[in-house]
């Protein structure tokens, strides 16, 4: 069935900068904002934008991510002539199977899937960004400017620009220069890693790039520069809303803290809902002596201590006399009586023993140091985990 536009969602990255949190899980499946997983945001954006075919390209630790997405039902993507499709690397007759070797190669390997829908346009997305965006508006601008590629851009502080792919545009808004992570940036227009391509044009470049033995098979390093060199029409789509790449421990913690301010990103907007596959849990319980201030508490939590400026996912237990400050507690973790958790991320199913101390507030002389306890890790009763520590679970692989 022909579709005007489909989305390809790159969700196969290892997320190595999240260390213990992605030791056994892909970055897009990491819990976020109490009720969500990171991948809920681009999937919800697709559904809200009217895009009902989403190819999800998985690679690293795909099992939980595949199970979570399923048929796409929670995001209204389980339609008869569309849906969410899991697209792992695969082997075809006469060839050896191989991993995706770059973002462009991942799309190249899935040309047959794309052509099954015969689209005019293809949206390329990342599975590890937190934001709300109407791709339909971006597509309208792509068509209005007769672009071959439209790149979503966000203005960033110039001192941070070296972390991004940076665009320079002419007076009409078309891109005339692109530099991937420049040492001395001359523009503050950062690529968000969100692209809309005219499919016929993109297919030509994917095939040519795949045949280039010197290519890194990457959109930012290869496809976009080659299109610019050939004077293709690249349009910069300006975005002014909230957007965060949560690829590091610090950025993940900061983005969760942002969720405590509805004026930063409104999770309660009924016109643009962020959907998720929410577990069925009983209502959260707040004990007689519990105190909660400026926090997100999700279903199934049992709170008997104090919680402030924190984000608690489902089925978290906070014991009597325990204190949680400026921290993220992921699903199913337990904090024992009298324990203190400050400026920390506690992974799924982790256990903090009674009277333990995890993390510490900044001392005024250094930046905030986030302490991380990985999924399934355990801190003994009375244990002390210093600020900035990365704690992994014990391996039981035999």
mmCIF file of C-alpha atoms in Angstrom:
data_model
loop_
_atom_site.group_PDB
_atom_site.id
_atom_site.type_symbol
_atom_site.label_atom_id
_atom_site.label_comp_id
_atom_site.label_asym_id
_atom_site.label_seq_id
_atom_site.Cartn_x
_atom_site.Cartn_y
_atom_site.Cartn_z
ATOM 1 C CA UNK A 1 0.000 0.000 0.000
ATOM 2 C CA UNK A 2 1.379 3.401 -0.962
ATOM 3 C CA UNK A 3 2.070 5.871 1.854
ATOM 4 C CA UNK A 4 2.999 9.510 1.416
ATOM 5 C CA UNK A 5 5.439 9.383 4.324
ATOM 6 C CA UNK A 6 6.841 6.732 6.648
ATOM 7 C CA UNK A 7 9.276 6.953 9.573
ATOM 8 C CA UNK A 8 12.468 5.015 10.220
ATOM 9 C CA UNK A 9 13.442 5.104 13.878
ATOM 10 C CA UNK A 10 17.083 4.330 14.691
ATOM 11 C CA UNK A 11 16.998 2.504 18.028
ATOM 12 C CA UNK A 12 19.958 0.139 17.886
ATOM 13 C CA UNK A 13 22.675 2.110 19.635
ATOM 14 C CA UNK A 14 24.461 0.688 22.650
ATOM 15 C CA UNK A 15 24.365 3.889 24.684
ATOM 16 C CA UNK A 16 27.774 3.157 26.215
ATOM 17 C CA UNK A 17 27.959 6.580 27.898
ATOM 18 C CA UNK A 18 25.102 5.492 30.174
ATOM 19 C CA UNK A 19 27.419 2.761 31.487
ATOM 20 C CA UNK A 20 25.637 0.511 34.006
ATOM 21 C CA UNK A 21 22.166 1.601 32.866
ATOM 22 C CA UNK A 22 22.706 0.131 29.391
ATOM 23 C CA UNK A 23 24.909 -2.782 30.399
ATOM 24 C CA UNK A 24 22.060 -5.168 29.572
ATOM 25 C CA UNK A 25 19.516 -2.963 27.806
ATOM 26 C CA UNK A 26 19.356 -0.693 24.756
ATOM 27 C CA UNK A 27 19.264 3.039 25.470
ATOM 28 C CA UNK A 28 15.767 3.646 24.017
ATOM 29 C CA UNK A 29 14.190 1.260 26.564
ATOM 30 C CA UNK A 30 15.635 3.099 29.585
ATOM 31 C CA UNK A 31 12.869 4.359 31.936
ATOM 32 C CA UNK A 32 12.265 8.086 31.860
ATOM 33 C CA UNK A 33 10.031 10.621 33.562
ATOM 34 C CA UNK A 34 8.371 8.155 35.919
ATOM 35 C CA UNK A 35 5.864 6.651 33.499
ATOM 36 C CA UNK A 36 7.746 6.418 30.225
ATOM 37 C CA UNK A 37 10.623 4.890 28.309
ATOM 38 C CA UNK A 38 12.844 7.091 26.143
ATOM 39 C CA UNK A 39 11.479 5.623 22.908
ATOM 40 C CA UNK A 40 7.925 6.643 23.867
ATOM 41 C CA UNK A 41 8.652 10.202 22.752
ATOM 42 C CA UNK A 42 9.490 9.642 19.053
ATOM 43 C CA UNK A 43 6.831 6.920 18.780
ATOM 44 C CA UNK A 44 4.205 9.266 20.229
ATOM 45 C CA UNK A 45 5.374 12.061 17.940
ATOM 46 C CA UNK A 46 4.845 9.778 14.942
ATOM 47 C CA UNK A 47 1.327 8.826 16.013
ATOM 48 C CA UNK A 48 0.384 12.417 16.852
ATOM 49 C CA UNK A 49 1.784 13.589 13.487
ATOM 50 C CA UNK A 50 -0.332 11.132 11.518
ATOM 51 C CA UNK A 51 2.535 8.823 10.535
ATOM 52 C CA UNK A 52 1.251 5.271 10.926
ATOM 53 C CA UNK A 53 4.166 3.263 9.474
ATOM 54 C CA UNK A 54 7.227 3.231 11.726
ATOM 55 C CA UNK A 55 10.181 0.958 11.123
ATOM 56 C CA UNK A 56 12.144 0.523 14.368
ATOM 57 C CA UNK A 57 15.740 -0.465 13.660
ATOM 58 C CA UNK A 58 17.155 -2.464 16.564
ATOM 59 C CA UNK A 59 20.556 -4.015 17.132
ATOM 60 C CA UNK A 60 22.090 -3.869 20.642
ATOM 61 C CA UNK A 61 20.252 -5.886 23.343
ATOM 62 C CA UNK A 62 17.008 -5.889 21.329
ATOM 63 C CA UNK A 63 14.851 -8.388 23.248
ATOM 64 C CA UNK A 64 13.281 -6.058 25.818
ATOM 65 C CA UNK A 65 12.863 -3.265 23.288
ATOM 66 C CA UNK A 66 11.156 -5.599 20.809
ATOM 67 C CA UNK A 67 8.833 -6.902 23.513
ATOM 68 C CA UNK A 68 8.029 -3.399 24.716
ATOM 69 C CA UNK A 69 7.046 -2.091 21.281
ATOM 70 C CA UNK A 70 5.128 -5.217 20.277
ATOM 71 C CA UNK A 71 2.448 -4.377 17.718
ATOM 72 C CA UNK A 72 2.559 -0.657 18.513
ATOM 73 C CA UNK A 73 -0.826 -0.722 20.298
ATOM 74 C CA UNK A 74 -0.020 1.766 23.101
ATOM 75 C CA UNK A 75 0.872 4.426 20.485
ATOM 76 C CA UNK A 76 -2.137 3.720 18.229
ATOM 77 C CA UNK A 77 0.200 2.267 15.618
ATOM 78 C CA UNK A 78 -1.501 -1.147 15.352
ATOM 79 C CA UNK A 79 -3.426 -0.233 12.215
ATOM 80 C CA UNK A 80 -4.400 -2.604 9.404
ATOM 81 C CA UNK A 81 -2.389 -0.904 6.677
ATOM 82 C CA UNK A 82 0.519 0.309 8.758
ATOM 83 C CA UNK A 83 1.999 -0.287 12.178
ATOM 84 C CA UNK A 84 5.252 -0.436 14.099
ATOM 85 C CA UNK A 85 7.754 -2.908 12.624
ATOM 86 C CA UNK A 86 10.864 -4.228 14.353
ATOM 87 C CA UNK A 87 13.743 -4.265 11.859
ATOM 88 C CA UNK A 88 16.889 -6.025 13.148
ATOM 89 C CA UNK A 89 19.931 -6.766 10.977
ATOM 90 C CA UNK A 90 19.335 -9.887 8.934
ATOM 91 C CA UNK A 91 20.921 -12.209 6.378
ATOM 92 C CA UNK A 92 19.674 -12.663 2.819
ATOM 93 C CA UNK A 93 20.379 -15.529 0.441
ATOM 94 C CA UNK A 94 23.923 -15.605 -0.856
ATOM 95 C CA UNK A 95 25.274 -13.070 1.639
ATOM 96 C CA UNK A 96 26.714 -13.079 5.122
ATOM 97 C CA UNK A 97 24.623 -11.322 7.742
ATOM 98 C CA UNK A 98 26.191 -8.236 9.258
ATOM 99 C CA UNK A 99 25.474 -5.575 11.855
ATOM 100 C CA UNK A 100 24.427 -2.092 10.850
ATOM 101 C CA UNK A 101 27.715 -0.299 10.272
ATOM 102 C CA UNK A 102 26.306 3.228 10.544
ATOM 103 C CA UNK A 103 23.076 5.172 10.459
ATOM 104 C CA UNK A 104 23.014 5.344 6.663
ATOM 105 C CA UNK A 105 23.855 1.646 6.323
ATOM 106 C CA UNK A 106 20.976 0.796 8.671
ATOM 107 C CA UNK A 107 18.558 2.525 6.298
ATOM 108 C CA UNK A 108 20.274 1.021 3.245
ATOM 109 C CA UNK A 109 19.798 -2.496 4.621
ATOM 110 C CA UNK A 110 16.083 -1.770 4.941
ATOM 111 C CA UNK A 111 15.439 -0.414 1.450
ATOM 112 C CA UNK A 112 13.124 -3.400 0.713
ATOM 113 C CA UNK A 113 10.980 -2.503 3.740
ATOM 114 C CA UNK A 114 10.742 1.136 2.676
ATOM 115 C CA UNK A 115 9.870 0.273 -0.904
ATOM 116 C CA UNK A 116 7.115 -2.042 0.302
ATOM 117 C CA UNK A 117 5.256 1.164 1.223
ATOM 118 C CA UNK A 118 6.332 3.129 -1.872
ATOM 119 C CA UNK A 119 6.630 6.434 0.052
ATOM 120 C CA UNK A 120 7.335 9.842 -1.399
ATOM 121 C CA UNK A 121 9.068 10.932 1.811
ATOM 122 C CA UNK A 122 10.941 9.234 4.642
ATOM 123 C CA UNK A 123 11.464 10.654 8.131
ATOM 124 C CA UNK A 124 14.677 9.525 9.846
ATOM 125 C CA UNK A 125 14.511 9.662 13.648
ATOM 126 C CA UNK A 126 16.609 8.741 16.660
ATOM 127 C CA UNK A 127 15.270 6.627 19.507
ATOM 128 C CA UNK A 128 17.118 8.453 22.286
ATOM 129 C CA UNK A 129 15.816 12.034 22.268
ATOM 130 C CA UNK A 130 13.228 13.644 24.550
ATOM 131 C CA UNK A 131 11.014 16.172 22.745
ATOM 132 C CA UNK A 132 7.584 16.838 21.232
ATOM 133 C CA UNK A 133 7.496 17.698 17.515
ATOM 134 C CA UNK A 134 4.872 17.766 14.784
ATOM 135 C CA UNK A 135 6.551 16.003 11.864
ATOM 136 C CA UNK A 136 3.562 16.929 9.676
ATOM 137 C CA UNK A 137 4.543 20.606 9.960
ATOM 138 C CA UNK A 138 8.149 19.740 9.135
ATOM 139 C CA UNK A 139 6.965 17.754 6.105
ATOM 140 C CA UNK A 140 4.812 20.672 4.932
ATOM 141 C CA UNK A 141 7.882 22.922 5.000
ATOM 142 C CA UNK A 142 9.922 20.263 3.188
ATOM 143 C CA UNK A 143 7.390 20.253 0.361
ATOM 144 C CA UNK A 144 6.886 24.029 0.349
ATOM 145 C CA UNK A 145 10.621 24.597 -0.133
ATOM 146 C CA UNK A 146 11.003 21.815 -2.715
ATOM 147 C CA UNK A 147 13.758 20.348 -0.543
ATOM 148 C CA UNK A 148 15.610 17.111 -1.162
ATOM 149 C CA UNK A 149 16.379 16.926 2.553
ATOM 150 C CA UNK A 150 15.021 18.891 5.493
ATOM 151 C CA UNK A 151 17.040 18.925 8.720
ATOM 152 C CA UNK A 152 15.523 19.929 12.051
ATOM 153 C CA UNK A 153 17.803 22.459 13.745
ATOM 154 C CA UNK A 154 17.920 23.990 17.201
ATOM 155 C CA UNK A 155 19.865 27.003 18.360
ATOM 156 C CA UNK A 156 22.374 26.081 21.067
ATOM 157 C CA UNK A 157 24.854 28.166 23.081
ATOM 158 C CA UNK A 158 27.936 28.703 20.917
ATOM 159 C CA UNK A 159 30.165 27.246 23.634
ATOM 160 C CA UNK A 160 28.220 23.955 23.330
ATOM 161 C CA UNK A 161 28.082 23.906 19.524
ATOM 162 C CA UNK A 162 31.170 21.704 19.140
ATOM 163 C CA UNK A 163 29.119 18.773 20.498
ATOM 164 C CA UNK A 164 26.748 18.838 17.506
ATOM 165 C CA UNK A 165 26.602 18.798 13.764
ATOM 166 C CA UNK A 166 26.467 22.513 12.939
ATOM 167 C CA UNK A 167 24.627 24.099 10.002
ATOM 168 C CA UNK A 168 25.244 27.374 8.250
ATOM 169 C CA UNK A 169 22.360 28.719 6.172
ATOM 170 C CA UNK A 170 21.961 31.394 3.519
ATOM 171 C CA UNK A 171 19.478 34.257 3.666
ATOM 172 C CA UNK A 172 16.671 32.044 2.348
ATOM 173 C CA UNK A 173 17.130 29.383 5.031
ATOM 174 C CA UNK A 174 18.780 26.731 2.861
ATOM 175 C CA UNK A 175 21.831 24.937 4.241
ATOM 176 C CA UNK A 176 25.064 25.790 2.484
ATOM 177 C CA UNK A 177 27.546 24.316 4.979
ATOM 178 C CA UNK A 178 27.514 21.468 7.474
ATOM 179 C CA UNK A 179 30.335 20.475 9.833
ATOM 180 C CA UNK A 180 30.110 17.512 12.186
ATOM 181 C CA UNK A 181 31.245 18.568 15.706
ATOM 182 C CA UNK A 182 33.495 21.467 14.634
ATOM 183 C CA UNK A 183 36.311 22.496 16.984
ATOM 184 C CA UNK A 184 35.642 26.169 16.247
ATOM 185 C CA UNK A 185 31.948 26.471 15.344
ATOM 186 C CA UNK A 186 30.868 29.511 13.364
ATOM 187 C CA UNK A 187 27.139 28.961 13.800
ATOM 188 C CA UNK A 188 24.777 28.008 16.626
ATOM 189 C CA UNK A 189 22.358 26.020 14.434
ATOM 190 C CA UNK A 190 22.677 22.431 15.647
ATOM 191 C CA UNK A 191 21.318 19.412 13.835
ATOM 192 C CA UNK A 192 18.817 17.483 15.956
ATOM 193 C CA UNK A 193 19.399 14.254 14.040
ATOM 194 C CA UNK A 194 15.869 14.468 12.605
ATOM 195 C CA UNK A 195 15.641 14.377 8.816
ATOM 196 C CA UNK A 196 12.978 14.264 6.124
ATOM 197 C CA UNK A 197 14.187 13.057 2.747
ATOM 198 C CA UNK A 198 12.503 12.824 -0.598
ATOM 199 C CA UNK A 199 12.805 9.050 -0.902
ATOM 200 C CA UNK A 200 13.843 8.848 -4.549
ATOM 201 C CA UNK A 201 16.750 11.206 -3.862
ATOM 202 C CA UNK A 202 17.799 9.508 -0.609
ATOM 203 C CA UNK A 203 17.792 6.091 -2.242
ATOM 204 C CA UNK A 204 20.304 7.285 -4.843
ATOM 205 C CA UNK A 205 22.675 8.527 -2.155
ATOM 206 C CA UNK A 206 22.309 5.415 0.006
ATOM 207 C CA UNK A 207 23.230 3.136 -2.889
ATOM 208 C CA UNK A 208 26.207 5.295 -3.893
ATOM 209 C CA UNK A 209 27.421 5.619 -0.304
ATOM 210 C CA UNK A 210 27.226 1.874 0.268
ATOM 211 C CA UNK A 211 29.557 1.361 -2.698
ATOM 212 C CA UNK A 212 32.128 3.804 -1.292
ATOM 213 C CA UNK A 213 34.769 1.796 0.650
ATOM 214 C CA UNK A 214 35.964 4.947 2.437
ATOM 215 C CA UNK A 215 32.557 5.951 3.768
ATOM 216 C CA UNK A 216 31.588 5.581 7.432
ATOM 217 C CA UNK A 217 27.986 4.982 6.293
ATOM 218 C CA UNK A 218 26.717 7.861 8.414
ATOM 219 C CA UNK A 219 24.163 10.577 7.648
ATOM 220 C CA UNK A 220 26.055 13.395 9.342
ATOM 221 C CA UNK A 221 29.512 12.391 8.150
ATOM 222 C CA UNK A 222 28.711 11.176 4.653
ATOM 223 C CA UNK A 223 25.200 11.523 3.220
ATOM 224 C CA UNK A 224 24.574 15.177 4.160
ATOM 225 C CA UNK A 225 28.054 16.417 3.071
ATOM 226 C CA UNK A 226 27.739 14.582 -0.262
ATOM 227 C CA UNK A 227 24.332 16.116 -0.897
ATOM 228 C CA UNK A 228 25.716 19.572 -0.136
ATOM 229 C CA UNK A 229 28.691 19.003 -2.430
ATOM 230 C CA UNK A 230 26.259 18.124 -5.221
ATOM 231 C CA UNK A 231 24.209 21.276 -4.581
ATOM 232 C CA UNK A 232 21.069 19.428 -3.521
ATOM 233 C CA UNK A 233 18.393 21.505 -1.806
ATOM 234 C CA UNK A 234 18.759 21.141 1.973
ATOM 235 C CA UNK A 235 16.326 23.112 4.108
ATOM 236 C CA UNK A 236 16.892 23.928 7.804
ATOM 237 C CA UNK A 237 13.670 23.446 9.772
ATOM 238 C CA UNK A 238 13.833 25.663 12.889
ATOM 239 C CA UNK A 239 12.624 24.081 16.143
ATOM 240 C CA UNK A 240 12.193 26.150 19.293
ATOM 241 C CA UNK A 241 10.661 23.672 21.754
ATOM 242 C CA UNK A 242 12.200 21.408 24.362
ATOM 243 C CA UNK A 243 14.704 18.831 23.080
ATOM 244 C CA UNK A 244 17.310 16.806 24.942
ATOM 245 C CA UNK A 245 19.726 14.117 23.853
ATOM 246 C CA UNK A 246 19.831 11.874 26.925
ATOM 247 C CA UNK A 247 22.950 9.982 25.978
ATOM 248 C CA UNK A 248 24.936 10.621 29.174
ATOM 249 C CA UNK A 249 24.287 10.136 32.879
ATOM 250 C CA UNK A 250 24.283 13.894 33.469
ATOM 251 C CA UNK A 251 21.902 14.669 30.600
ATOM 252 C CA UNK A 252 19.556 11.839 31.630
ATOM 253 C CA UNK A 253 19.414 13.153 35.194
ATOM 254 C CA UNK A 254 18.943 16.754 34.043
ATOM 255 C CA UNK A 255 16.157 15.835 31.619
ATOM 256 C CA UNK A 256 14.309 13.936 34.344
ATOM 257 C CA UNK A 257 14.601 16.973 36.597
ATOM 258 C CA UNK A 258 13.129 19.043 33.751
ATOM 259 C CA UNK A 259 10.013 16.860 33.892
ATOM 260 C CA UNK A 260 9.264 18.398 37.305
ATOM 261 C CA UNK A 261 8.548 21.725 35.564
ATOM 262 C CA UNK A 262 5.445 21.510 33.316
ATOM 263 C CA UNK A 263 6.356 24.846 31.734
ATOM 264 C CA UNK A 264 9.519 23.214 30.326
ATOM 265 C CA UNK A 265 7.772 20.243 28.671
ATOM 266 C CA UNK A 266 4.076 19.652 29.277
ATOM 267 C CA UNK A 267 3.342 15.965 29.816
ATOM 268 C CA UNK A 268 -0.287 16.818 30.583
ATOM 269 C CA UNK A 269 -1.097 18.275 27.146
ATOM 270 C CA UNK A 270 -4.149 16.320 25.932
ATOM 271 C CA UNK A 271 -3.650 17.577 22.378
ATOM 272 C CA UNK A 272 -0.222 15.916 22.159
ATOM 273 C CA UNK A 273 -0.182 12.919 24.506
ATOM 274 C CA UNK A 274 3.009 11.000 25.193
ATOM 275 C CA UNK A 275 1.877 7.377 25.273
ATOM 276 C CA UNK A 276 3.587 4.397 26.852
ATOM 277 C CA UNK A 277 3.122 0.721 27.568
ATOM 278 C CA UNK A 278 2.253 1.255 31.214
ATOM 279 C CA UNK A 279 2.314 -1.700 33.612
ATOM 280 C CA UNK A 280 -0.868 -2.534 35.505
ATOM 281 C CA UNK A 281 -0.104 -1.678 39.131
ATOM 282 C CA UNK A 282 -2.186 -0.766 42.154
ATOM 283 C CA UNK A 283 -2.507 2.902 43.174
ATOM 284 C CA UNK A 284 0.561 4.384 44.841
ATOM 285 C CA UNK A 285 0.473 4.456 48.642
ATOM 286 C CA UNK A 286 1.682 7.361 50.746
ATOM 287 C CA UNK A 287 2.314 6.361 54.383
ATOM 288 C CA UNK A 288 1.111 8.236 57.460
ATOM 289 C CA UNK A 289 4.511 9.809 58.144
ATOM 290 C CA UNK A 290 5.620 10.195 54.511
ATOM 291 C CA UNK A 291 6.505 13.604 53.055
ATOM 292 C CA UNK A 292 6.533 14.338 49.325
ATOM 293 C CA UNK A 293 7.580 17.644 47.765
ATOM 294 C CA UNK A 294 7.875 18.642 44.088
ATOM 295 C CA UNK A 295 8.160 15.090 42.775
ATOM 296 C CA UNK A 296 6.660 12.611 40.319
ATOM 297 C CA UNK A 297 5.243 9.473 41.922
ATOM 298 C CA UNK A 298 3.964 6.693 39.656
ATOM 299 C CA UNK A 299 1.475 3.868 40.251
ATOM 300 C CA UNK A 300 2.447 0.992 42.506
ATOM 301 C CA UNK A 301 4.840 3.025 44.671
ATOM 302 C CA UNK A 302 4.894 2.513 48.453
ATOM 303 C CA UNK A 303 6.251 5.676 50.101
ATOM 304 C CA UNK A 304 6.818 5.765 53.861
ATOM 305 C CA UNK A 305 9.810 8.130 54.007
ATOM 306 C CA UNK A 306 10.440 11.563 52.480
ATOM 307 C CA UNK A 307 10.801 12.343 48.770
ATOM 308 C CA UNK A 308 11.719 15.738 47.341
ATOM 309 C CA UNK A 309 12.618 16.969 43.844
ATOM 310 C CA UNK A 310 12.680 13.404 42.543
ATOM 311 C CA UNK A 311 11.150 11.160 39.869
ATOM 312 C CA UNK A 312 9.882 7.731 40.951
ATOM 313 C CA UNK A 313 8.806 5.122 38.414
ATOM 314 C CA UNK A 314 6.304 2.354 39.086
ATOM 315 C CA UNK A 315 6.544 -0.050 42.042
ATOM 316 C CA UNK A 316 9.262 1.810 43.935
ATOM 317 C CA UNK A 317 9.450 1.252 47.684
ATOM 318 C CA UNK A 318 10.797 3.908 50.053
ATOM 319 C CA UNK A 319 11.061 2.664 53.641
ATOM 320 C CA UNK A 320 10.282 4.494 56.875
ATOM 321 C CA UNK A 321 12.718 7.275 57.666
ATOM 322 C CA UNK A 322 14.393 7.016 54.253
ATOM 323 C CA UNK A 323 15.126 10.244 52.370
ATOM 324 C CA UNK A 324 15.206 10.727 48.591
ATOM 325 C CA UNK A 325 16.477 14.069 47.246
ATOM 326 C CA UNK A 326 17.073 15.119 43.619
ATOM 327 C CA UNK A 327 17.111 11.516 42.437
ATOM 328 C CA UNK A 328 15.621 9.192 39.818
ATOM 329 C CA UNK A 329 14.297 5.845 41.016
ATOM 330 C CA UNK A 330 13.489 3.435 38.197
ATOM 331 C CA UNK A 331 10.833 0.664 38.274
ATOM 332 C CA UNK A 332 10.865 -1.859 41.075
ATOM 333 C CA UNK A 333 13.778 -0.500 43.093
ATOM 334 C CA UNK A 334 13.721 -0.569 46.887
ATOM 335 C CA UNK A 335 15.179 1.907 49.364
ATOM 336 C CA UNK A 336 15.400 0.497 52.878
ATOM 337 C CA UNK A 337 14.411 2.234 56.124
ATOM 338 C CA UNK A 338 16.675 5.100 57.134
ATOM 339 C CA UNK A 339 18.617 5.136 53.850
ATOM 340 C CA UNK A 340 19.548 8.447 52.207
ATOM 341 C CA UNK A 341 19.684 8.773 48.399
ATOM 342 C CA UNK A 342 20.810 12.119 46.990
ATOM 343 C CA UNK A 343 21.629 13.247 43.441
ATOM 344 C CA UNK A 344 21.463 9.675 42.180
ATOM 345 C CA UNK A 345 19.970 7.412 39.540
ATOM 346 C CA UNK A 346 18.825 4.054 40.897
ATOM 347 C CA UNK A 347 18.277 1.458 38.168
ATOM 348 C CA UNK A 348 15.443 -1.022 37.747
ATOM 349 C CA UNK A 349 15.176 -3.600 40.496
ATOM 350 C CA UNK A 350 18.112 -2.202 42.481
ATOM 351 C CA UNK A 351 18.131 -2.493 46.273
ATOM 352 C CA UNK A 352 19.444 0.125 48.690
ATOM 353 C CA UNK A 353 19.887 -1.366 52.138
ATOM 354 C CA UNK A 354 18.683 0.083 55.424
ATOM 355 C CA UNK A 355 20.636 3.134 56.664
ATOM 356 C CA UNK A 356 22.772 3.182 53.503
ATOM 357 C CA UNK A 357 23.998 6.467 52.017
ATOM 358 C CA UNK A 358 24.020 6.810 48.227
ATOM 359 C CA UNK A 359 25.337 9.972 46.593
ATOM 360 C CA UNK A 360 25.760 13.440 48.030
ATOM 361 C CA UNK A 361 24.759 17.024 47.240
ATOM 362 C CA UNK A 362 27.259 19.313 45.497
ATOM 363 C CA UNK A 363 29.655 20.963 47.922
ATOM 364 C CA UNK A 364 29.655 24.285 46.115
ATOM 365 C CA UNK A 365 33.183 23.823 44.783
ATOM 366 C CA UNK A 366 32.480 21.228 42.093
ATOM 367 C CA UNK A 367 29.807 20.396 39.569
ATOM 368 C CA UNK A 368 27.015 18.033 40.536
ATOM 369 C CA UNK A 369 28.293 14.453 40.608
ATOM 370 C CA UNK A 370 25.528 11.961 39.863
ATOM 371 C CA UNK A 371 25.807 8.571 41.550
ATOM 372 C CA UNK A 372 24.447 5.634 39.545
ATOM 373 C CA UNK A 373 23.356 2.221 40.816
ATOM 374 C CA UNK A 374 22.753 -0.025 37.817
ATOM 375 C CA UNK A 375 19.723 -2.270 37.325
ATOM 376 C CA UNK A 376 19.709 -5.176 39.757
ATOM 377 C CA UNK A 377 22.568 -3.802 41.835
ATOM 378 C CA UNK A 378 22.549 -3.913 45.628
ATOM 379 C CA UNK A 379 23.923 -1.684 48.370
ATOM 380 C CA UNK A 380 24.360 -3.401 51.732
ATOM 381 C CA UNK A 381 22.759 -2.207 54.939
ATOM 382 C CA UNK A 382 24.771 0.766 56.139
ATOM 383 C CA UNK A 383 26.762 0.879 52.891
ATOM 384 C CA UNK A 384 28.172 4.148 51.563
ATOM 385 C CA UNK A 385 28.311 4.898 47.831
ATOM 386 C CA UNK A 386 30.210 8.174 47.242
ATOM 387 C CA UNK A 387 29.110 10.908 44.862
ATOM 388 C CA UNK A 388 29.869 10.169 41.212
ATOM 389 C CA UNK A 389 30.236 6.402 41.706
ATOM 390 C CA UNK A 390 29.041 3.950 39.025
ATOM 391 C CA UNK A 391 27.794 0.729 40.621
ATOM 392 C CA UNK A 392 27.139 -2.359 38.465
ATOM 393 C CA UNK A 393 25.118 -5.441 39.368
ATOM 394 C CA UNK A 394 26.989 -8.636 40.040
ATOM 395 C CA UNK A 395 27.311 -10.798 36.949
ATOM 396 C CA UNK A 396 25.559 -14.159 37.215
ATOM 397 C CA UNK A 397 26.139 -15.406 33.699
ATOM 398 C CA UNK A 398 28.015 -18.478 34.813
#
